[in-house]
Short mmCIF file of C-alpha atoms in Angstrom, two decimals:
data_model
loop_
_atom_site.label_atom_id
_atom_site.label_comp_id
_atom_site.label_asym_id
_atom_site.label_seq_id
_atom_site.Cartn_x
_atom_site.Cartn_y
_atom_site.Cartn_z
CA MET A 269 -45.58 12.21 49.24
CA GLN A 270 -43.50 14.14 46.73
CA ASP A 271 -45.23 16.85 44.76
CA GLY A 272 -44.37 15.32 41.39
CA ASN A 273 -45.99 12.02 42.31
CA GLN A 274 -49.28 13.48 43.36
CA ILE A 275 -52.29 12.28 41.41
CA HIS A 276 -55.01 14.86 40.93
CA ALA A 277 -58.62 14.11 41.77
CA GLY A 278 -60.97 12.72 39.10
CA PHE A 279 -64.71 13.38 38.94
CA SER A 280 -66.20 14.83 42.11
CA ASP A 281 -69.63 13.47 41.12
CA PRO A 282 -68.94 10.50 38.81
CA VAL A 283 -72.55 9.55 37.99
CA PHE A 284 -73.79 12.91 36.77
CA GLN A 285 -70.51 14.30 35.45
CA SER A 286 -69.94 11.24 33.28
CA GLN A 287 -73.56 11.34 32.11
CA GLY A 288 -73.28 15.01 31.11
CA ALA A 289 -69.95 14.47 29.37
CA PHE A 290 -71.27 11.42 27.54
CA ARG A 291 -74.21 13.39 26.14
CA ALA A 292 -71.76 15.98 24.80
CA LEU A 293 -69.73 13.19 23.17
CA LEU A 294 -72.88 11.60 21.75
CA ALA A 295 -73.90 14.96 20.28
CA ALA A 296 -70.39 15.50 18.89
CA LEU A 297 -70.29 12.15 17.08
CA SER A 298 -73.90 12.22 15.92
CA GLU A 299 -73.43 15.72 14.46
CA PRO A 300 -69.90 15.66 13.07
CA GLY A 301 -68.15 19.00 12.80
CA LEU A 302 -70.18 20.60 15.56
CA ALA A 303 -68.00 21.76 18.46
CA CYS A 304 -69.67 20.65 21.70
CA ASP A 305 -68.73 21.80 25.18
CA ILE A 306 -68.00 18.82 27.41
CA GLY A 307 -69.60 20.77 30.25
CA VAL A 308 -67.56 19.25 33.08
CA SER A 309 -64.19 20.28 34.44
CA VAL A 310 -61.69 18.25 36.43
CA GLU A 311 -58.18 19.03 37.59
CA THR A 312 -56.29 17.93 34.48
CA PRO A 313 -52.82 16.38 34.49
CA VAL A 314 -50.10 18.05 32.41
CA GLY A 315 -50.30 17.23 28.72
CA LEU A 316 -54.02 16.42 28.50
CA GLU A 317 -56.60 18.95 27.30
CA PRO A 318 -59.46 19.26 29.83
CA ALA A 319 -61.91 17.64 27.39
CA THR A 320 -59.47 14.78 26.73
CA ALA A 321 -59.25 14.03 30.43
CA VAL A 322 -63.03 14.16 30.90
CA THR A 323 -63.65 11.98 27.82
CA LEU A 324 -61.31 9.27 29.07
CA LEU A 325 -62.74 9.40 32.60
CA THR A 326 -66.19 8.99 31.06
CA LEU A 327 -65.46 6.16 28.65
CA ALA A 328 -62.27 4.31 29.59
CA ASP A 329 -61.90 1.46 32.08
CA TYR A 330 -60.16 -1.88 32.46
CA GLU A 331 -61.69 -3.08 29.18
CA THR A 332 -60.15 -0.32 27.07
CA PRO A 333 -56.39 -0.11 26.49
CA ILE A 334 -55.22 3.49 25.96
CA TRP A 335 -52.34 4.64 23.76
CA LEU A 336 -50.54 7.82 24.80
CA PRO A 337 -47.39 9.47 23.41
CA ALA A 338 -44.42 8.13 25.37
CA ALA A 339 -43.83 11.42 27.22
CA LEU A 340 -47.42 11.43 28.54
CA ARG A 341 -47.49 7.72 29.23
CA ASP A 342 -44.49 7.90 31.54
CA GLY A 343 -45.60 11.19 33.14
CA PRO A 344 -48.39 12.28 35.45
CA ALA A 345 -51.04 11.83 32.73
CA GLY A 346 -50.28 8.12 32.50
CA ALA A 347 -50.36 7.68 36.26
CA TRP A 348 -53.60 9.64 36.48
CA LEU A 349 -55.33 7.45 33.84
CA ARG A 350 -54.04 4.24 35.39
CA PHE A 351 -55.36 5.29 38.77
CA HIS A 352 -58.78 6.69 37.81
CA CYS A 353 -59.72 4.49 34.85
CA GLY A 354 -57.81 1.33 35.69
CA ALA A 355 -56.95 1.23 32.02
CA ALA A 356 -53.90 -0.47 30.54
CA LEU A 357 -51.53 1.90 28.74
CA VAL A 358 -50.24 0.18 25.62
CA GLU A 359 -47.22 0.92 23.42
CA ASP A 360 -48.65 -0.66 20.29
CA PRO A 361 -51.13 1.81 18.71
CA SER A 362 -53.01 -0.98 16.92
CA ARG A 363 -54.06 -2.48 20.29
CA ALA A 364 -55.62 0.71 21.63
CA ALA A 365 -59.34 1.28 22.15
CA PHE A 366 -58.62 4.95 22.83
CA ALA A 367 -55.63 7.01 21.77
CA VAL A 368 -54.52 10.56 22.45
CA ILE A 369 -52.35 12.28 19.86
CA ASP A 370 -51.03 15.81 19.42
CA GLY A 371 -52.41 17.34 16.23
CA THR A 372 -49.09 18.98 15.35
CA VAL A 373 -46.82 15.94 15.77
CA PRO A 374 -46.31 13.93 12.54
CA GLU A 375 -46.31 10.45 14.14
CA PRO A 376 -48.08 8.10 14.62
CA LYS A 377 -50.24 8.24 11.50
CA LEU A 378 -53.95 7.48 11.83
CA SER A 379 -53.34 4.30 9.83
CA ALA A 380 -51.21 2.96 12.70
CA PHE A 381 -54.33 2.57 14.86
CA ASN A 382 -56.86 -0.25 14.73
CA ALA A 383 -59.42 0.27 11.95
CA GLY A 384 -61.53 -2.72 13.04
CA ASP A 385 -62.20 -5.71 10.81
CA ASP A 386 -64.93 -6.26 8.27
CA GLN A 387 -67.05 -8.40 10.60
CA PHE A 388 -66.45 -6.19 13.67
CA PRO A 389 -65.85 -2.62 12.50
CA ASP A 390 -66.81 -1.42 16.01
CA ARG A 391 -63.52 -2.73 17.42
CA SER A 392 -61.61 0.23 16.02
CA THR A 393 -59.65 2.86 17.95
CA THR A 394 -61.24 6.15 18.95
CA VAL A 395 -58.52 8.78 18.50
CA LEU A 396 -58.55 12.01 20.49
CA VAL A 397 -56.62 14.64 18.54
CA GLN A 398 -55.49 17.49 20.79
CA CYS A 399 -55.60 20.68 18.72
CA ALA A 400 -54.35 24.23 19.30
CA GLY A 401 -57.84 25.49 18.40
CA LEU A 402 -61.08 24.33 16.78
CA ALA A 403 -61.74 27.56 14.84
CA GLY A 404 -59.70 30.04 12.83
CA GLY A 405 -57.63 27.60 10.78
CA GLU A 406 -58.00 26.45 7.19
CA ALA A 407 -61.63 25.71 6.35
CA VAL A 408 -62.60 22.12 5.61
CA VAL A 409 -66.04 21.23 4.31
CA LEU A 410 -67.69 18.05 5.58
CA GLU A 411 -70.57 15.91 4.38
CA GLY A 412 -72.15 12.70 5.65
CA PRO A 413 -74.51 11.22 8.25
CA GLY A 414 -75.35 13.70 11.00
CA ILE A 415 -74.82 16.72 8.74
CA ALA A 416 -77.75 18.46 7.07
CA GLY A 417 -76.20 19.44 3.75
CA ARG A 418 -72.64 20.49 4.46
CA ARG A 419 -70.73 21.82 7.44
CA SER A 420 -67.50 23.78 7.53
CA ILE A 421 -64.88 23.40 10.26
CA ALA A 422 -61.53 25.16 10.72
CA PRO A 423 -59.30 23.59 13.39
CA THR A 424 -55.82 25.15 13.63
CA ASP A 425 -52.24 23.92 13.41
CA LEU A 426 -52.84 20.35 12.31
CA ARG A 427 -49.90 18.42 10.89
CA ALA A 428 -49.22 18.49 7.14
CA GLY A 429 -51.23 15.84 5.33
CA PHE A 430 -53.75 15.43 8.17
CA TRP A 431 -56.79 15.88 5.92
CA ALA A 432 -55.39 13.43 3.39
CA GLU A 433 -55.15 10.91 6.24
CA ILE A 434 -58.79 11.61 7.14
CA GLU A 435 -59.79 11.05 3.50
CA ASP A 436 -57.92 7.74 3.46
CA ASN A 437 -59.64 6.78 6.72
CA ALA A 438 -63.10 7.67 5.37
CA ALA A 439 -62.37 5.62 2.24
CA LEU A 440 -62.10 2.52 4.48
CA TYR A 441 -65.76 2.93 5.56
CA PRO A 442 -67.34 1.00 7.27
CA LEU A 443 -63.89 0.37 8.75
CA GLY A 444 -61.71 3.16 10.09
CA VAL A 445 -60.90 5.05 13.26
CA ASP A 446 -63.26 7.61 14.77
CA LEU A 447 -61.80 10.96 15.72
CA LEU A 448 -62.58 13.51 18.36
CA LEU A 449 -60.80 16.82 17.84
CA VAL A 450 -60.26 18.31 21.27
CA HIS A 451 -59.34 21.76 22.46
CA ASP A 452 -59.81 23.10 25.98
CA SER A 453 -63.33 22.00 27.01
CA GLN A 454 -64.56 21.54 23.41
CA VAL A 455 -64.91 18.32 21.42
CA LEU A 456 -65.65 18.02 17.72
CA GLY A 457 -66.52 14.62 16.26
CA LEU A 458 -65.13 13.27 13.01
CA PRO A 459 -66.43 9.69 12.74
CA ARG A 460 -65.32 7.47 9.86
CA SER A 461 -68.68 8.08 8.13
CA THR A 462 -67.84 11.76 7.51
CA GLN A 463 -66.52 12.65 4.07
CA ILE A 464 -64.21 15.58 3.31
CA VAL A 465 -65.75 17.51 0.42
CA GLU A 466 -63.06 20.15 0.03
CA THR A 467 -60.16 21.70 1.89
CA ARG A 468 -59.18 25.33 1.41
CA MET B 288 -105.98 -4.31 56.68
CA THR B 289 -104.97 -2.72 53.45
CA VAL B 290 -102.55 -4.30 51.04
CA HIS B 291 -101.91 -1.03 49.22
CA GLN B 292 -98.86 0.91 50.25
CA SER B 293 -97.71 4.21 48.90
CA ILE B 294 -94.02 4.48 48.12
CA SER B 295 -92.39 7.12 50.26
CA ASP B 296 -88.99 8.57 49.40
CA GLU B 297 -87.31 6.49 52.11
CA ALA B 298 -88.78 3.31 50.69
CA LYS B 299 -87.34 3.92 47.24
CA PRO B 300 -84.89 1.21 46.26
CA ALA B 301 -81.27 2.18 46.85
CA TYR B 302 -80.03 1.55 43.35
CA ASN B 303 -77.48 3.59 41.47
CA TYR B 304 -78.98 6.47 39.46
CA ALA B 305 -80.87 4.98 36.49
CA TYR B 306 -80.51 1.44 37.92
CA LEU B 307 -77.36 0.36 36.02
CA ASP B 308 -73.93 0.47 37.63
CA GLU B 309 -71.37 2.87 36.19
CA GLN B 310 -69.22 0.23 34.51
CA THR B 311 -72.25 -1.09 32.63
CA LYS B 312 -73.18 2.42 31.56
CA ARG B 313 -69.64 3.02 30.26
CA MET B 314 -69.79 -0.21 28.25
CA ILE B 315 -73.18 0.74 26.76
CA ARG B 316 -72.01 4.30 26.09
CA ARG B 317 -68.95 3.04 24.19
CA ALA B 318 -71.22 0.77 22.13
CA LEU B 319 -73.56 3.70 21.43
CA LEU B 320 -70.73 5.92 20.17
CA LYS B 321 -69.48 3.20 17.80
CA ALA B 322 -73.07 2.58 16.67
CA VAL B 323 -73.45 6.26 15.80
CA ALA B 324 -70.15 6.21 13.90
CA ILE B 325 -71.27 3.20 11.78
CA PRO B 326 -74.96 3.89 11.06
CA GLY B 327 -77.02 0.70 10.81
CA TYR B 328 -74.26 -1.66 12.03
CA GLN B 329 -75.24 -3.81 15.03
CA VAL B 330 -72.71 -3.38 17.84
CA PRO B 331 -72.57 -6.34 20.26
CA PHE B 332 -72.88 -5.32 23.91
CA GLY B 333 -73.03 -7.04 27.29
CA SER B 334 -76.76 -6.89 27.90
CA ARG B 335 -77.61 -7.12 31.61
CA GLU B 336 -80.40 -8.81 33.50
CA MET B 337 -83.08 -6.21 34.08
CA PRO B 338 -85.93 -6.35 36.59
CA LEU B 339 -88.34 -7.40 33.89
CA ALA B 340 -88.40 -10.23 31.39
CA ARG B 341 -86.46 -10.06 28.15
CA GLY B 342 -88.83 -9.20 25.37
CA TRP B 343 -90.40 -6.42 27.43
CA GLY B 344 -88.03 -3.73 26.30
CA THR B 345 -84.84 -4.51 28.23
CA GLY B 346 -82.67 -3.30 25.34
CA GLY B 347 -84.45 0.03 25.11
CA ILE B 348 -84.39 0.42 28.89
CA GLN B 349 -80.63 -0.18 29.05
CA VAL B 350 -80.03 2.40 26.30
CA THR B 351 -82.28 4.94 28.03
CA ALA B 352 -80.62 4.25 31.39
CA ALA B 353 -77.18 4.88 29.86
CA ILE B 354 -78.14 8.25 28.34
CA ILE B 355 -80.73 9.75 30.71
CA GLY B 356 -79.79 12.63 33.02
CA PRO B 357 -81.48 15.18 35.28
CA ASP B 358 -82.08 17.59 32.35
CA ASP B 359 -84.10 15.07 30.35
CA THR B 360 -87.83 14.69 29.90
CA LEU B 361 -88.87 11.15 29.06
CA LYS B 362 -91.80 9.95 26.99
CA VAL B 363 -92.52 6.23 26.69
CA ILE B 364 -94.91 4.77 24.15
CA ASP B 365 -96.07 1.25 23.41
CA GLN B 366 -97.67 0.81 19.98
CA GLY B 367 -98.14 4.57 19.91
CA ALA B 368 -100.00 4.77 23.21
CA ASP B 369 -98.71 6.41 26.39
CA ASP B 370 -101.15 4.56 28.62
CA THR B 371 -100.60 0.86 27.90
CA THR B 372 -98.95 -1.55 30.34
CA ASN B 373 -95.43 -1.60 28.91
CA ALA B 374 -95.27 2.19 28.56
CA VAL B 375 -96.66 2.84 32.03
CA SER B 376 -94.33 0.40 33.77
CA ILE B 377 -91.20 1.61 31.95
CA ARG B 378 -92.09 5.24 32.69
CA ARG B 379 -92.58 4.34 36.34
CA PHE B 380 -89.26 2.47 36.36
CA PHE B 381 -87.40 5.63 35.36
CA GLU B 382 -89.44 7.80 37.71
CA ARG B 383 -88.33 5.55 40.56
CA THR B 384 -84.72 4.88 39.61
CA ALA B 385 -83.76 8.14 37.88
CA ASP B 386 -86.28 10.66 39.26
CA ALA B 387 -87.11 11.23 35.61
CA ARG B 388 -89.42 14.00 34.51
CA THR B 389 -91.95 12.32 32.25
CA THR B 390 -94.42 13.61 29.71
CA GLU B 391 -96.93 12.39 27.17
CA ALA B 392 -96.32 15.36 24.85
CA THR B 393 -94.04 14.44 21.97
CA ASP B 394 -92.67 17.96 21.52
CA GLU B 395 -91.73 18.31 25.21
CA ALA B 396 -89.73 15.09 25.39
CA THR B 397 -85.95 14.95 25.00
CA ILE B 398 -85.89 11.15 25.06
CA ILE B 399 -88.70 9.08 23.56
CA GLN B 400 -88.52 5.36 24.26
CA THR B 401 -90.78 3.48 21.94
CA ARG B 402 -92.11 0.06 21.23
CA HIS B 403 -93.18 -0.35 17.61
CA ARG B 404 -94.17 3.20 16.61
CA ILE B 405 -92.71 6.58 15.72
CA PRO B 406 -94.91 9.45 16.98
CA GLU B 407 -97.02 11.29 14.40
CA ALA B 408 -95.80 14.73 15.50
CA PRO B 409 -92.58 15.54 13.61
CA LEU B 410 -89.42 14.92 15.62
CA LYS B 411 -87.05 17.79 16.33
CA ALA B 412 -83.29 18.26 16.42
CA GLY B 413 -81.97 17.40 19.88
CA GLN B 414 -84.55 14.70 20.54
CA ILE B 415 -83.41 11.10 20.95
CA MET B 416 -85.60 8.17 19.91
CA VAL B 417 -84.87 4.89 21.73
CA TYR B 418 -86.38 1.85 20.03
CA GLN B 419 -87.06 -1.47 21.76
CA VAL B 420 -85.95 -4.16 19.33
CA PRO B 421 -86.92 -7.85 19.58
CA GLN B 422 -84.89 -9.04 16.56
CA PRO B 423 -82.10 -6.70 15.41
CA GLU B 424 -80.95 -8.95 12.57
CA PRO B 425 -82.99 -8.25 9.41
CA LEU B 426 -81.52 -11.36 7.74
CA ARG B 427 -82.25 -13.78 10.60
CA LYS B 428 -85.37 -15.34 9.06
CA LEU B 429 -83.42 -15.96 5.88
CA GLU B 430 -80.19 -17.20 7.49
CA PRO B 431 -80.32 -18.59 11.03
CA HIS B 432 -76.54 -18.59 11.66
CA GLU B 433 -74.98 -15.52 13.22
CA ALA B 434 -71.58 -16.40 11.70
CA GLU B 435 -73.18 -16.25 8.24
CA THR B 436 -75.26 -13.09 8.68
CA ARG B 437 -72.19 -11.34 10.07
CA LYS B 438 -70.31 -12.15 6.85
CA MET B 439 -73.28 -11.05 4.76
CA HIS B 440 -73.20 -7.65 6.49
CA ALA B 441 -69.40 -7.47 6.27
CA TRP B 442 -69.48 -7.99 2.52
CA ALA B 443 -72.77 -6.12 1.93
CA GLU B 444 -74.18 -9.29 0.42
CA TYR B 445 -77.86 -8.46 0.53
CA GLY B 446 -79.08 -10.35 -2.55
CA LEU B 447 -81.03 -12.78 -0.36
CA MET B 448 -83.18 -9.96 1.04
CA GLN B 449 -83.96 -8.68 -2.47
CA VAL B 450 -84.89 -12.24 -3.51
CA LYS B 451 -87.27 -12.48 -0.53
CA LEU B 452 -89.01 -9.25 -1.54
CA TYR B 453 -89.09 -10.41 -5.16
CA GLU B 454 -90.69 -13.73 -4.20
CA ASN B 455 -93.37 -11.77 -2.32
CA ILE B 456 -94.13 -9.80 -5.46
CA ALA B 457 -94.06 -12.90 -7.68
CA ARG B 458 -96.51 -14.72 -5.39
CA PHE B 459 -98.80 -11.96 -4.13
CA GLY B 460 -98.24 -9.10 -6.55
CA GLU B 461 -96.82 -6.86 -3.83
CA VAL B 462 -94.40 -6.88 -0.90
CA THR B 463 -96.44 -8.28 1.97
CA THR B 464 -94.09 -7.19 4.77
CA THR B 465 -96.03 -4.55 6.68
CA TYR B 466 -93.89 -4.06 9.76
CA ASP B 467 -90.14 -4.31 10.48
CA TYR B 468 -89.72 -3.50 6.79
CA PRO B 469 -85.97 -3.64 5.99
CA VAL B 470 -84.13 -0.41 5.27
CA MET B 471 -80.74 0.48 3.81
CA VAL B 472 -78.89 2.93 6.06
CA ASN B 473 -76.35 5.38 4.65
CA GLY B 474 -76.15 3.21 1.52
CA ARG B 475 -74.23 0.47 3.35
CA TYR B 476 -76.02 -1.61 6.00
CA VAL B 477 -79.42 -3.28 5.75
CA MET B 478 -81.09 -2.64 9.09
CA ALA B 479 -84.22 -3.81 10.91
CA PRO B 480 -86.14 -0.67 11.89
CA SER B 481 -87.72 -2.66 14.78
CA PRO B 482 -91.35 -3.75 14.32
CA ILE B 483 -92.67 -0.30 13.45
CA PRO B 484 -95.32 -0.36 10.71
CA LYS B 485 -93.86 0.42 7.30
CA PHE B 486 -96.05 3.54 7.52
CA ASP B 487 -93.35 4.95 9.85
CA ASN B 488 -90.33 4.06 7.68
CA PRO B 489 -90.34 7.37 5.74
CA LYS B 490 -90.12 9.25 9.06
CA MET B 491 -86.65 7.79 9.61
CA GLN B 492 -85.27 9.18 6.36
CA MET B 493 -83.16 12.30 7.12
CA SER B 494 -84.86 12.67 10.52
CA PRO B 495 -83.46 15.59 12.56
CA ALA B 496 -83.58 13.38 15.70
CA LEU B 497 -80.95 10.86 16.80
CA GLN B 498 -82.30 7.29 16.69
CA LEU B 499 -80.89 4.59 18.97
CA PHE B 500 -81.91 0.92 18.93
CA GLY B 501 -81.47 -1.54 21.79
CA ALA B 502 -82.04 -5.29 21.63
CA GLY B 503 -81.61 -6.74 25.13
CA ARG B 504 -82.13 -10.43 24.51
CA GLU B 505 -80.09 -10.39 21.28
CA LYS B 506 -77.43 -8.13 22.88
CA ARG B 507 -77.13 -5.61 20.06
CA ILE B 508 -77.16 -1.82 19.88
CA TYR B 509 -77.38 0.17 16.66
CA ALA B 510 -78.09 3.73 15.67
CA VAL B 511 -79.08 6.17 12.95
CA PRO B 512 -77.60 9.66 13.41
CA PRO B 513 -79.67 12.71 12.43
CA HIS B 514 -79.84 13.61 8.73
CA THR B 515 -78.93 10.11 7.57
CA SER B 516 -80.27 8.35 4.52
CA VAL B 517 -82.69 5.52 5.46
CA ARG B 518 -84.14 3.97 2.33
CA SER B 519 -86.80 1.24 2.41
CA LEU B 520 -85.77 -1.58 0.08
CA ASP B 521 -87.85 -1.81 -3.10
CA PHE B 522 -87.69 -2.26 -6.86
CA GLU B 523 -87.91 0.34 -9.63
CA ASP B 524 -91.15 -1.18 -10.95
CA HIS B 525 -92.50 -1.92 -7.45
CA PRO B 526 -91.70 1.22 -5.45
CA PHE B 527 -92.07 1.19 -1.65
CA ARG B 528 -95.58 2.17 -0.50
CA ILE B 529 -97.00 2.81 2.95
CA GLN B 530 -100.37 1.67 4.28
CA SER B 531 -103.49 3.76 3.69
CA TRP B 532 -107.03 3.58 5.06
CA GLU B 533 -110.40 4.21 3.46
CA GLN B 534 -111.68 6.18 6.44
CA PRO B 535 -110.18 8.74 8.79
CA CYS B 536 -109.74 8.30 12.58
CA ALA B 537 -113.20 7.81 14.15
CA LEU B 538 -112.30 9.96 17.14
CA CYS B 539 -110.29 12.88 15.78
CA GLY B 540 -110.89 12.70 12.03
CA ALA B 541 -107.17 12.53 11.15
CA ALA B 542 -106.66 11.22 7.65
CA ASP B 543 -102.86 11.21 7.77
CA SER B 544 -102.06 9.11 10.85
CA TYR B 545 -101.53 5.39 11.42
CA LEU B 546 -104.84 3.81 12.43
CA ASP B 547 -105.60 0.79 14.63
CA GLU B 548 -108.68 -1.28 13.90
CA VAL B 549 -110.80 -1.75 17.03
CA VAL B 550 -113.59 -4.33 17.15
CA ILE B 551 -116.45 -2.78 19.13
CA ASP B 552 -119.15 -5.46 19.23
CA ASP B 553 -119.90 -9.00 18.07
CA GLN B 554 -122.01 -7.81 15.14
CA GLY B 555 -119.02 -7.01 12.92
CA GLY B 556 -118.86 -3.43 14.14
CA ARG B 557 -115.45 -1.80 14.11
CA MET B 558 -113.79 1.56 14.30
CA PHE B 559 -110.44 2.92 13.18
CA VAL B 560 -108.59 5.13 15.65
CA CYS B 561 -105.19 6.78 15.77
CA SER B 562 -102.54 4.49 17.25
CA ASP B 563 -100.68 7.58 18.56
CA SER B 564 -102.81 8.42 21.61
CA HIS B 565 -101.16 11.78 22.27
CA HIS B 566 -101.61 12.86 18.66
CA CYS B 567 -105.30 11.92 18.78
CA GLU B 568 -105.89 13.72 22.10
CA THR B 569 -104.11 16.84 20.85
CA ARG B 570 -106.28 16.93 17.75
CA ARG B 571 -109.47 16.46 19.77
CA ALA B 572 -108.40 19.27 22.11
CA GLN B 573 -107.96 21.45 19.03
CA GLY B 574 -111.59 20.78 18.16
CA HIS B 575 -111.22 18.08 15.51
CA ARG B 576 -114.17 15.70 15.61
CA GLY B 577 -114.36 12.17 14.25
CA THR B 578 -117.61 10.50 13.29
CA MET B 579 -117.78 8.24 16.34
CA LEU B 580 -116.43 10.62 19.01
CA GLY B 581 -119.95 11.24 20.36
CA ASP B 582 -120.64 7.51 20.83
CA ALA B 583 -117.26 6.92 22.42
CA THR B 584 -117.74 9.77 24.89
CA ALA B 585 -121.26 8.61 25.76
CA SER B 586 -120.08 5.08 26.49
CA GLY B 587 -117.18 6.33 28.60
CA LEU B 588 -114.45 5.07 26.25
CA VAL B 589 -113.05 8.56 25.86
CA GLU B 590 -112.89 11.24 28.52
CA ALA B 591 -115.21 14.09 27.61
CA LYS B 592 -113.24 17.25 26.96
CA SER B 593 -115.19 20.39 26.11
#
């Protein structure tokens, strides 16, 4: 087999690694703005952050279409997800249950993904935003369920207008996409219920 | 010949960890994450057959099975008690299928699965409450059709519930709902808190613990994240009130816990005791004495502890 076609291994211990990763994701979404370590490492294909890969291994399967940027979809990352998750990789962002986007790239906008409908708001896309860092950027103050008072986050190098998109998404509540900001082995939840109080 | 057999390690059933298969866990986990993102909204999920009848906590068991791991300590209560049938059998289920560490102490538990009570001891950040829910739809008794209640939730059309409470007040002078008292979560969804007494409703408001709800027969999962507004529905001139009792717990003397009425003879004798068995035992161990503790110890109803 050629080197370029090789598919890396997935979980070495699927039951307990997916359980541990899920608890980190549950903590991240139930306490928005809190960076949680996913606690599991796998050999990650090019283009996916380690926490992105673990999150999709934990949650995605044949029931959940995944949207990836075209370069990832046609590369080793796409092959890796098809093999390990059995998930369909879709081109239309509005059909995706999970999506991976690069925080610096201007397209697609969050509004391109599925926000659910008023009777089934749970059918919305969960968007994994791969960031250059989760601390050290411009401070953003959050408020909402899961946050006692207010919480400040400072992810770095996000595209211009990103926080305005998040505000528009939160305004759709109870509809909207749910976000996981991802860097290295860290995930930080930004569900639709979280409100942006101020950006500095 | 003896019919009793002890279960050796080899005889343990060869199920996957925590009974459910991995695909089912993934499906439940996805539903849980959406439930947390939309507090109070009921997420449909593919509830599985469990090795006990629906109505015995299959929803709560499936939620617990999807979240539990080797680092967890599990507490299971049924109407507040750790030692009743449902609690004992569910605890044993997870001891067998997930090698779960179990406890009766509320503050040691990381996951507390409950039927119809919230423990008296305050919950802490990092703890997860798992509620067993028979009827997740708070509007079901008012509107039998799922297609209609779904629209009522979609459009936040909750007038019917307010009318029901109003009719209670018009007829009886007060709201007569004492358990499963409807709450408004995060100012958006009316939610059934499961059949906990309304005494426990205020404990849900801004709780530091994560609260997950599983309804197995009705195939719904919903959640309340920590620090989330959970307001019991009421009127300005008829504010929400919890139950109160004229006497304290007969065993431990607690005046601030939820009490069960126990009939003790056929002469009209009765006693009121804490429904939270661990809370009551902890207080007795601390030296608190109720008026009838002596009688109960003498008749063997309560284990004598110095």
